[in-house]
Amino acid sequence: MLRWPSLRRPLDVLFLVTSVALTVYVLVPEIWGNGKTKDYPLWFWAGQQVLRGKGLYPSDPNAYFEFIYPPLPAILLAVPSWFGKIPLYVCLSFLNAAAWWMTSQLSNAMTGSGRIPGAWIAALPGFVTVTFVFDMFDLGQPNLVLLAMMLLGFWWLQNGRPWAAGSMFALATAIKVFPVAVLPYLLWRRRWAAAASMIAFTGVFLFLVPAPIRGFERNVSELSTWYRGMVGSSSEKGFGQRDEQNWSWVNQSIIALTHRLMRPINFNQDDPTKPPRTMNLLDLDFGTANWVVLAVSFLVGLGFVAVLPPPSKVTRRSNAEELGILFCLMTVASPLARQYYFMWLFFPLTVLIHRAAYDPRPAVRSATWLLLALAGGLMMLSFPVFPIYLQAIGNNLAATAVIVAGLVWYIKNPPPTNSDITNMRN
């Protein structure tokens, strides 16, 4: 089912034209304007730091980090950065376009519907998530590439290549840490080879790959500084070097929303020009709010485990629904879940779109389309025409919950088999 884009297919041509247009959007400010903004200059800086043998982080882990990722991404960025900014930006845009195509291909192939979708059904998830794709190109963030990596890993896992799957999960984790959330799932599902591969290759990518370029001791020192500054830092002000974003409306993670509801936090703190605003229902201290976060996270995890079918009853359909829930939970469990993080809803949306199109029960199909419309309506509240309060209370988080509810229902209520239909007719 996986294929290359074809110039004979109108929707493939539309994809190619859109990808070129988004790449041009990235390049025009750099070539004819004042330079591309957002994260692109940072990626060039990180690559140049590696090429010049300079440090990626300040010696003090409490100081401000320009680059908040592990050393491996900087190593990878150094190669195109050697050729200059424009080649780097073209390379990053090409990776986003390739990841967009592979995400669509893999998502449609992994729904377990047993159907080859029509062109419009296959393309529909791309249309409804196009604003997230625009963010990927505009910001230069790697979340779409990470999504394609994770889907490829699960594709390999389903096709009997657990060590290759684990290596892909590890690479995604070594680039941007939040995909590490897949490891507990692998362990729970007793995917021992994939879990072992992920652990081993994470060590390879973090410690061994940068060592020939940075030096082993220097790389370990930088990893230690990065860990203390990013993972090991947390306070009432925030965490992970970006205090002004952590508790503000831009973050729709479970952690952030719980703290905004439990503590009198200014959700306008990302913009000091705006008046302070709070939305808390309770007035707890930081430590108590963290216990609430742990309790909520535990209940969510327990609920996920409870709906998982036993291994003997897993089907391709239920596995797709299970993975759809997993991708939703990995998105909102990340400590920082900005708007573009919800690009990861692409796969669970694809699963539900296939169910809405091909489930044999007419009433269920209609209800699924309504559920998708509700989730889409909630996500549309992120448009700037709506007040940011709607994002502060978690519109995308609510949309994710709606999608999870639909996937849970399908796991618990699979369509009747052919024998069931025959018995009902008799």
Coordinates of C-alpha atoms in Angstrom, one line a residue:
M1 CA 0.0 0.0 0.0
L2 CA 2.9 2.3 0.6
R3 CA 3.9 4.2 -2.6
W4 CA 5.7 7.3 -4.0
P5 CA 3.8 10.4 -5.1
S6 CA 2.5 10.2 -8.6
L7 CA 2.1 13.0 -11.1
R8 CA -0.9 11.1 -12.5
R9 CA -2.9 11.6 -9.3
P10 CA -4.4 15.0 -8.7
L11 CA -4.2 14.9 -4.9
D12 CA -0.6 13.8 -5.1
V13 CA 0.1 16.8 -7.3
L14 CA -1.7 19.0 -4.8
F15 CA 0.6 17.6 -2.1
L16 CA 3.7 18.3 -4.1
V17 CA 2.6 21.8 -5.0
T18 CA 1.7 22.5 -1.3
S19 CA 5.1 21.2 -0.2
V20 CA 6.9 23.4 -2.7
A21 CA 4.8 26.4 -1.6
L22 CA 5.6 25.9 2.0
T23 CA 9.3 25.5 1.3
V24 CA 9.2 28.8 -0.7
Y25 CA 7.4 30.4 2.3
V26 CA 10.4 29.3 4.4
L27 CA 13.1 30.5 1.9
V28 CA 11.7 33.9 0.7
P29 CA 12.4 35.8 4.0
E30 CA 15.9 34.4 4.0
I31 CA 16.7 35.2 0.4
W32 CA 14.9 38.5 -0.2
G33 CA 13.8 39.6 3.3
N34 CA 15.4 40.2 6.7
G35 CA 16.1 36.5 7.3
K36 CA 13.8 33.6 8.4
T37 CA 12.8 33.8 12.0
K38 CA 11.3 31.2 14.5
D39 CA 13.6 28.2 15.2
Y40 CA 15.5 28.2 11.9
P41 CA 18.4 30.5 13.0
L42 CA 18.7 28.4 16.2
W43 CA 19.3 25.3 14.2
F44 CA 21.9 27.0 12.1
W45 CA 23.6 28.3 15.2
A46 CA 23.6 24.8 16.8
G47 CA 25.1 23.2 13.6
Q48 CA 27.8 25.9 13.5
Q49 CA 28.7 25.4 17.2
V50 CA 29.4 21.8 16.4
L51 CA 31.4 22.7 13.2
R52 CA 33.5 25.2 15.2
G53 CA 34.0 22.9 18.2
K54 CA 32.2 25.3 20.5
G55 CA 29.8 24.5 23.4
L56 CA 26.1 23.9 23.0
Y57 CA 25.1 24.8 26.6
P58 CA 26.4 27.2 29.3
S59 CA 28.5 25.7 32.0
D60 CA 25.9 26.6 34.6
P61 CA 22.8 24.4 34.2
N62 CA 20.7 27.2 35.8
A63 CA 21.7 29.7 33.1
Y64 CA 19.6 30.3 30.0
F65 CA 20.0 27.6 27.3
E66 CA 19.7 28.7 23.7
F67 CA 19.6 25.1 22.5
I68 CA 17.3 23.0 24.7
Y69 CA 17.7 19.6 22.9
P70 CA 20.3 16.8 23.5
P71 CA 23.6 17.0 21.6
L72 CA 22.6 14.5 18.8
P73 CA 20.3 16.9 16.9
A74 CA 23.1 19.5 16.8
I75 CA 25.4 16.8 15.3
L76 CA 22.7 16.0 12.7
L77 CA 22.2 19.7 11.9
A78 CA 25.9 20.3 11.5
V79 CA 26.0 18.5 8.1
P80 CA 23.6 20.7 6.2
S81 CA 24.7 23.8 8.2
W82 CA 28.2 23.4 6.7
F83 CA 26.8 24.5 3.3
G84 CA 25.0 27.5 4.7
K85 CA 21.6 28.7 5.9
I86 CA 19.7 28.2 2.7
P87 CA 20.8 24.6 2.1
L88 CA 20.0 23.9 5.8
Y89 CA 16.5 25.4 5.4
V90 CA 15.9 23.4 2.2
C91 CA 17.0 20.2 3.9
L92 CA 14.6 20.8 6.8
S93 CA 11.7 21.6 4.5
F94 CA 12.4 18.5 2.5
L95 CA 12.4 16.4 5.7
N96 CA 9.1 17.9 6.7
A97 CA 7.6 17.2 3.2
A98 CA 8.9 13.6 3.2
A99 CA 7.6 13.1 6.8
W100 CA 4.2 14.5 5.8
W101 CA 3.9 12.0 2.9
M102 CA 5.2 9.1 5.0
T103 CA 2.9 9.9 7.9
S104 CA -0.1 9.8 5.5
Q105 CA 1.0 6.6 3.9
L106 CA 1.7 4.8 7.1
S107 CA -1.4 6.1 8.9
N108 CA -3.7 4.9 6.1
A109 CA -1.9 1.5 5.9
M110 CA -2.1 0.9 9.7
T111 CA -5.8 1.6 10.5
G112 CA -6.7 -2.1 10.3
S113 CA -9.8 -1.4 8.3
G114 CA -8.9 -4.0 5.7
R115 CA -9.8 -1.5 3.0
I116 CA -7.7 0.5 0.5
P117 CA -9.1 3.9 1.1
G118 CA -10.4 6.1 -1.7
A119 CA -8.2 9.1 -2.6
W120 CA -10.3 11.6 -0.7
I121 CA -10.6 9.4 2.4
A122 CA -6.8 8.9 2.4
A123 CA -6.2 12.6 2.0
L124 CA -8.8 13.8 4.5
P125 CA -6.5 13.6 7.6
G126 CA -4.0 15.7 5.8
F127 CA -6.6 18.4 5.0
V128 CA -7.9 18.6 8.6
T129 CA -4.4 18.8 10.1
V130 CA -2.9 21.2 7.5
T131 CA -2.6 24.1 10.0
F132 CA -0.3 21.9 12.1
V133 CA 1.7 21.0 9.0
F134 CA 2.0 24.8 8.3
D135 CA 3.4 25.2 11.8
M136 CA 6.0 22.6 11.1
F137 CA 7.3 24.4 8.1
D138 CA 6.9 27.9 9.6
L139 CA 8.6 27.1 12.9
G140 CA 11.1 24.5 11.7
Q141 CA 10.1 22.1 14.5
P142 CA 10.7 18.4 14.1
N143 CA 7.4 17.0 15.5
L144 CA 6.2 15.9 12.1
V145 CA 9.4 14.1 11.4
L146 CA 9.3 12.5 14.8
L147 CA 5.7 11.3 14.1
A148 CA 6.8 9.7 10.9
M149 CA 9.7 8.0 12.8
M150 CA 7.3 6.6 15.4
L151 CA 4.8 5.3 12.8
L152 CA 7.6 3.7 10.9
G153 CA 8.8 2.1 14.1
F154 CA 5.3 0.6 14.7
W155 CA 5.1 -0.5 11.1
W156 CA 8.3 -2.4 11.5
L157 CA 7.1 -3.8 14.8
Q158 CA 3.9 -5.1 13.2
N159 CA 6.0 -6.7 10.4
G160 CA 8.4 -8.6 12.6
R161 CA 11.3 -6.2 12.9
P162 CA 11.4 -5.3 16.6
W163 CA 15.0 -4.3 16.7
A164 CA 14.6 -1.9 13.8
A165 CA 11.5 -0.6 15.5
G166 CA 13.3 0.0 18.8
S167 CA 16.1 1.9 17.0
M168 CA 13.6 4.2 15.4
F169 CA 11.9 4.9 18.7
A170 CA 15.3 5.6 20.2
L171 CA 16.3 8.0 17.5
A172 CA 13.1 10.0 18.0
T173 CA 13.7 10.0 21.8
A174 CA 17.3 11.2 21.3
I175 CA 16.1 14.1 19.2
K176 CA 13.2 15.3 21.3
V177 CA 12.7 13.5 24.6
F178 CA 9.0 13.1 24.9
P179 CA 8.7 10.0 22.6
V180 CA 10.3 8.1 25.5
A181 CA 6.7 7.6 26.7
V182 CA 6.4 4.7 24.3
L183 CA 8.8 2.6 26.4
P184 CA 6.3 1.8 29.2
Y185 CA 3.8 0.7 26.6
L186 CA 6.4 -1.6 25.0
L187 CA 7.1 -3.1 28.4
W188 CA 3.5 -3.6 29.3
R189 CA 2.8 -5.3 25.9
R190 CA 5.8 -7.5 26.5
R191 CA 7.5 -6.3 23.3
W192 CA 10.8 -7.2 24.9
A193 CA 13.0 -7.1 21.8
A194 CA 11.7 -3.6 20.8
A195 CA 12.0 -2.3 24.3
A196 CA 15.6 -3.7 24.7
S197 CA 16.5 -2.2 21.3
M198 CA 15.1 1.2 22.2
I199 CA 17.1 1.3 25.5
A200 CA 20.3 0.1 23.8
F201 CA 20.0 2.5 20.8
T202 CA 19.0 5.4 23.0
G203 CA 22.4 5.0 24.7
V204 CA 24.1 4.7 21.3
F205 CA 22.5 7.9 20.0
L206 CA 23.1 9.9 23.1
F207 CA 26.6 8.7 24.1
L208 CA 28.4 6.9 21.2
V209 CA 27.3 8.7 18.0
P210 CA 28.3 12.3 19.2
A211 CA 31.6 11.0 20.8
P212 CA 33.8 10.9 17.7
I213 CA 32.8 14.5 16.9
R214 CA 32.5 16.1 20.3
G215 CA 34.8 13.7 22.3
F216 CA 33.4 11.2 24.7
E217 CA 34.1 13.1 27.9
R218 CA 32.9 16.4 26.5
N219 CA 29.7 14.8 25.2
V220 CA 29.0 13.2 28.6
S221 CA 29.6 16.6 30.3
E222 CA 27.2 18.3 27.9
L223 CA 24.6 15.6 28.4
S224 CA 24.9 16.1 32.1
T225 CA 24.5 19.8 31.8
W226 CA 21.6 19.4 29.5
Y227 CA 19.9 16.9 31.8
R228 CA 20.3 19.1 34.9
G229 CA 19.1 22.2 33.0
M230 CA 16.2 20.6 31.2
V231 CA 14.9 17.4 32.8
G232 CA 16.2 18.0 36.3
S233 CA 14.8 21.5 36.8
S234 CA 11.3 22.2 38.0
S235 CA 9.8 24.9 40.3
E236 CA 6.8 27.0 40.7
K237 CA 8.1 29.3 38.0
G238 CA 8.3 26.5 35.4
F239 CA 10.6 23.8 34.1
G240 CA 12.9 23.0 31.2
Q241 CA 14.4 26.5 30.6
R242 CA 11.2 28.1 29.2
D243 CA 9.4 29.3 32.4
E244 CA 7.3 31.8 30.5
Q245 CA 5.7 29.1 28.4
N246 CA 5.3 26.3 30.8
W247 CA 2.2 27.4 32.7
S248 CA 0.8 29.8 30.1
W249 CA -2.1 29.2 27.7
V250 CA 0.3 28.0 25.0
N251 CA 0.9 24.8 26.9
Q252 CA -2.0 22.3 26.7
S253 CA -0.4 19.3 28.4
I254 CA -2.0 17.5 31.3
I255 CA 0.6 18.9 33.6
A256 CA 0.1 22.5 32.6
L257 CA -3.7 22.4 32.6
T258 CA -3.8 20.7 35.9
H259 CA -1.6 23.4 37.5
R260 CA -3.6 26.2 35.9
L261 CA -6.8 24.7 37.4
M262 CA -5.2 24.0 40.8
R263 CA -3.1 27.1 41.4
P264 CA -3.6 30.9 40.8
I265 CA -1.2 31.0 37.8
N266 CA -1.1 33.8 35.3
F267 CA -1.8 32.1 32.0
N268 CA -0.8 35.3 30.2
Q269 CA 2.8 35.0 31.5
D270 CA 4.3 34.4 28.1
D271 CA 3.4 38.1 27.2
P272 CA 4.3 40.6 29.9
T273 CA 2.3 43.3 28.0
K274 CA -1.0 41.5 28.7
P275 CA -2.7 41.8 32.1
P276 CA -2.4 38.9 34.5
R277 CA -5.3 36.3 34.2
T278 CA -6.0 33.2 36.2
M279 CA -8.5 30.3 35.8
N280 CA -7.9 28.2 38.9
L281 CA -10.7 26.3 40.7
L282 CA -8.6 25.7 43.8
D283 CA -5.7 27.4 45.5
L284 CA -3.2 24.7 46.1
D285 CA 0.5 25.0 46.6
F286 CA 3.0 23.8 44.0
G287 CA 3.8 20.5 45.8
T288 CA 0.2 19.6 46.3
A289 CA -0.6 20.4 42.7
N290 CA 2.1 18.1 41.6
W291 CA 0.5 15.3 43.6
V292 CA -2.7 16.0 41.7
V293 CA -0.8 15.8 38.4
L294 CA 0.5 12.4 39.5
A295 CA -2.9 11.2 40.5
V296 CA -4.5 12.3 37.2
S297 CA -1.6 10.8 35.2
F298 CA -2.0 7.5 37.2
L299 CA -5.7 7.4 36.5
V300 CA -5.2 8.1 32.8
G301 CA -2.6 5.4 32.6
L302 CA -4.7 3.0 34.5
G303 CA -7.7 3.7 32.3
F304 CA -5.5 3.0 29.2
V305 CA -4.3 -0.3 30.6
A306 CA -7.9 -1.2 31.5
V307 CA -9.2 -0.8 27.9
L308 CA -6.4 -2.7 26.3
P309 CA -7.6 -6.1 25.0
P310 CA -5.7 -9.2 26.1
P311 CA -3.1 -10.4 23.6
S312 CA -5.3 -13.3 22.6
K313 CA -8.0 -10.9 21.4
V314 CA -5.9 -8.3 19.7
T315 CA -6.8 -7.8 16.0
R316 CA -5.4 -5.4 13.4
R317 CA -8.4 -3.1 14.1
S318 CA -8.0 -3.1 17.8
N319 CA -4.3 -2.6 17.5
A320 CA -4.8 0.5 15.4
E321 CA -7.2 1.9 17.9
E322 CA -4.9 1.0 20.7
L323 CA -2.0 2.8 19.0
G324 CA -4.2 5.8 18.3
I325 CA -4.9 6.2 22.0
L326 CA -1.2 5.8 22.7
F327 CA -0.3 8.6 20.3
C328 CA -3.0 10.8 21.9
L329 CA -1.6 10.1 25.4
M330 CA 2.0 10.7 24.3
T331 CA 1.0 14.1 23.0
V332 CA -0.7 15.4 26.1
A333 CA 1.6 13.6 28.5
S334 CA 4.6 15.7 27.3
P335 CA 5.4 18.4 29.8
L336 CA 5.2 21.0 27.1
A337 CA 2.4 20.5 24.5
R338 CA 2.1 23.6 22.3
Q339 CA -0.3 23.9 19.4
Y340 CA 2.0 22.1 16.9
Y341 CA 2.4 19.1 19.2
F342 CA -1.1 18.1 18.3
M343 CA 0.2 17.2 14.8
W344 CA 0.5 13.8 16.4
L345 CA -3.3 13.4 16.3
F346 CA -2.9 12.7 12.6
F347 CA -2.8 8.9 13.1
P348 CA -5.7 8.6 15.6
L349 CA -7.8 10.9 13.3
T350 CA -7.0 8.6 10.4
V351 CA -8.1 5.6 12.3
L352 CA -11.5 7.3 13.1
I353 CA -11.9 8.5 9.6
H354 CA -11.5 5.0 8.3
R355 CA -14.1 3.8 10.9
A356 CA -16.5 6.5 9.8
A357 CA -16.1 5.5 6.2
Y358 CA -16.0 1.7 6.4
D359 CA -17.6 0.5 9.6
P360 CA -20.4 -1.9 8.5
R361 CA -22.9 -0.3 11.0
P362 CA -24.6 2.8 9.4
A363 CA -25.5 4.4 12.8
V364 CA -22.0 3.9 14.0
R365 CA -20.6 5.6 10.9
S366 CA -22.9 8.6 11.4
A367 CA -22.0 8.9 15.0
T368 CA -18.3 8.7 14.2
W369 CA -18.5 11.6 11.7
L370 CA -20.3 13.6 14.4
L371 CA -17.5 12.8 16.9
L372 CA -14.9 13.9 14.3
A373 CA -16.8 17.1 13.7
L374 CA -16.9 17.8 17.5
A375 CA -13.1 17.2 17.8
G376 CA -12.5 19.4 14.7
G377 CA -14.7 22.1 16.2
L378 CA -12.7 22.1 19.4
M379 CA -9.4 22.3 17.6
M380 CA -10.7 25.2 15.5
L381 CA -11.0 27.2 18.7
S382 CA -7.2 27.7 18.5
F383 CA -7.6 30.1 15.6
P384 CA -6.6 33.7 16.7
V385 CA -10.2 34.9 16.1
F386 CA -11.2 33.2 19.3
P387 CA -10.1 34.4 22.8
I388 CA -7.0 32.7 24.2
Y389 CA -9.0 31.7 27.3
L390 CA -10.4 28.8 25.2
Q391 CA -6.9 27.5 24.7
A392 CA -6.0 28.1 28.3
I393 CA -8.8 25.8 29.4
G394 CA -7.5 23.2 27.0
N395 CA -9.5 23.1 23.7
N396 CA -6.9 20.8 22.0
L397 CA -6.7 18.7 25.1
A398 CA -10.5 18.4 25.0
A399 CA -10.4 17.4 21.3
T400 CA -7.8 14.7 22.2
A401 CA -10.1 13.4 24.9
V402 CA -13.0 13.2 22.4
I403 CA -10.8 11.3 20.0
V404 CA -9.7 8.9 22.7
A405 CA -13.3 8.3 23.7
G406 CA -14.2 7.3 20.2
L407 CA -11.2 4.9 19.9
V408 CA -12.1 3.4 23.3
W409 CA -15.6 2.8 22.1
Y410 CA -14.4 1.0 19.0
I411 CA -12.1 -1.2 21.1
K412 CA -15.0 -2.2 23.3
N413 CA -17.5 -2.4 20.5
P414 CA -15.9 -4.0 17.4
P415 CA -18.1 -4.6 14.4
P416 CA -19.8 -8.0 14.1
T417 CA -17.9 -10.7 12.2
N418 CA -19.3 -12.4 9.1
S419 CA -20.5 -15.3 11.2
D420 CA -22.3 -12.9 13.6
I421 CA -24.0 -11.2 10.7
T422 CA -25.2 -14.6 9.3
N423 CA -26.5 -15.7 12.7
M424 CA -28.4 -12.4 13.1
R425 CA -30.0 -12.8 9.7
N426 CA -31.0 -16.4 10.5

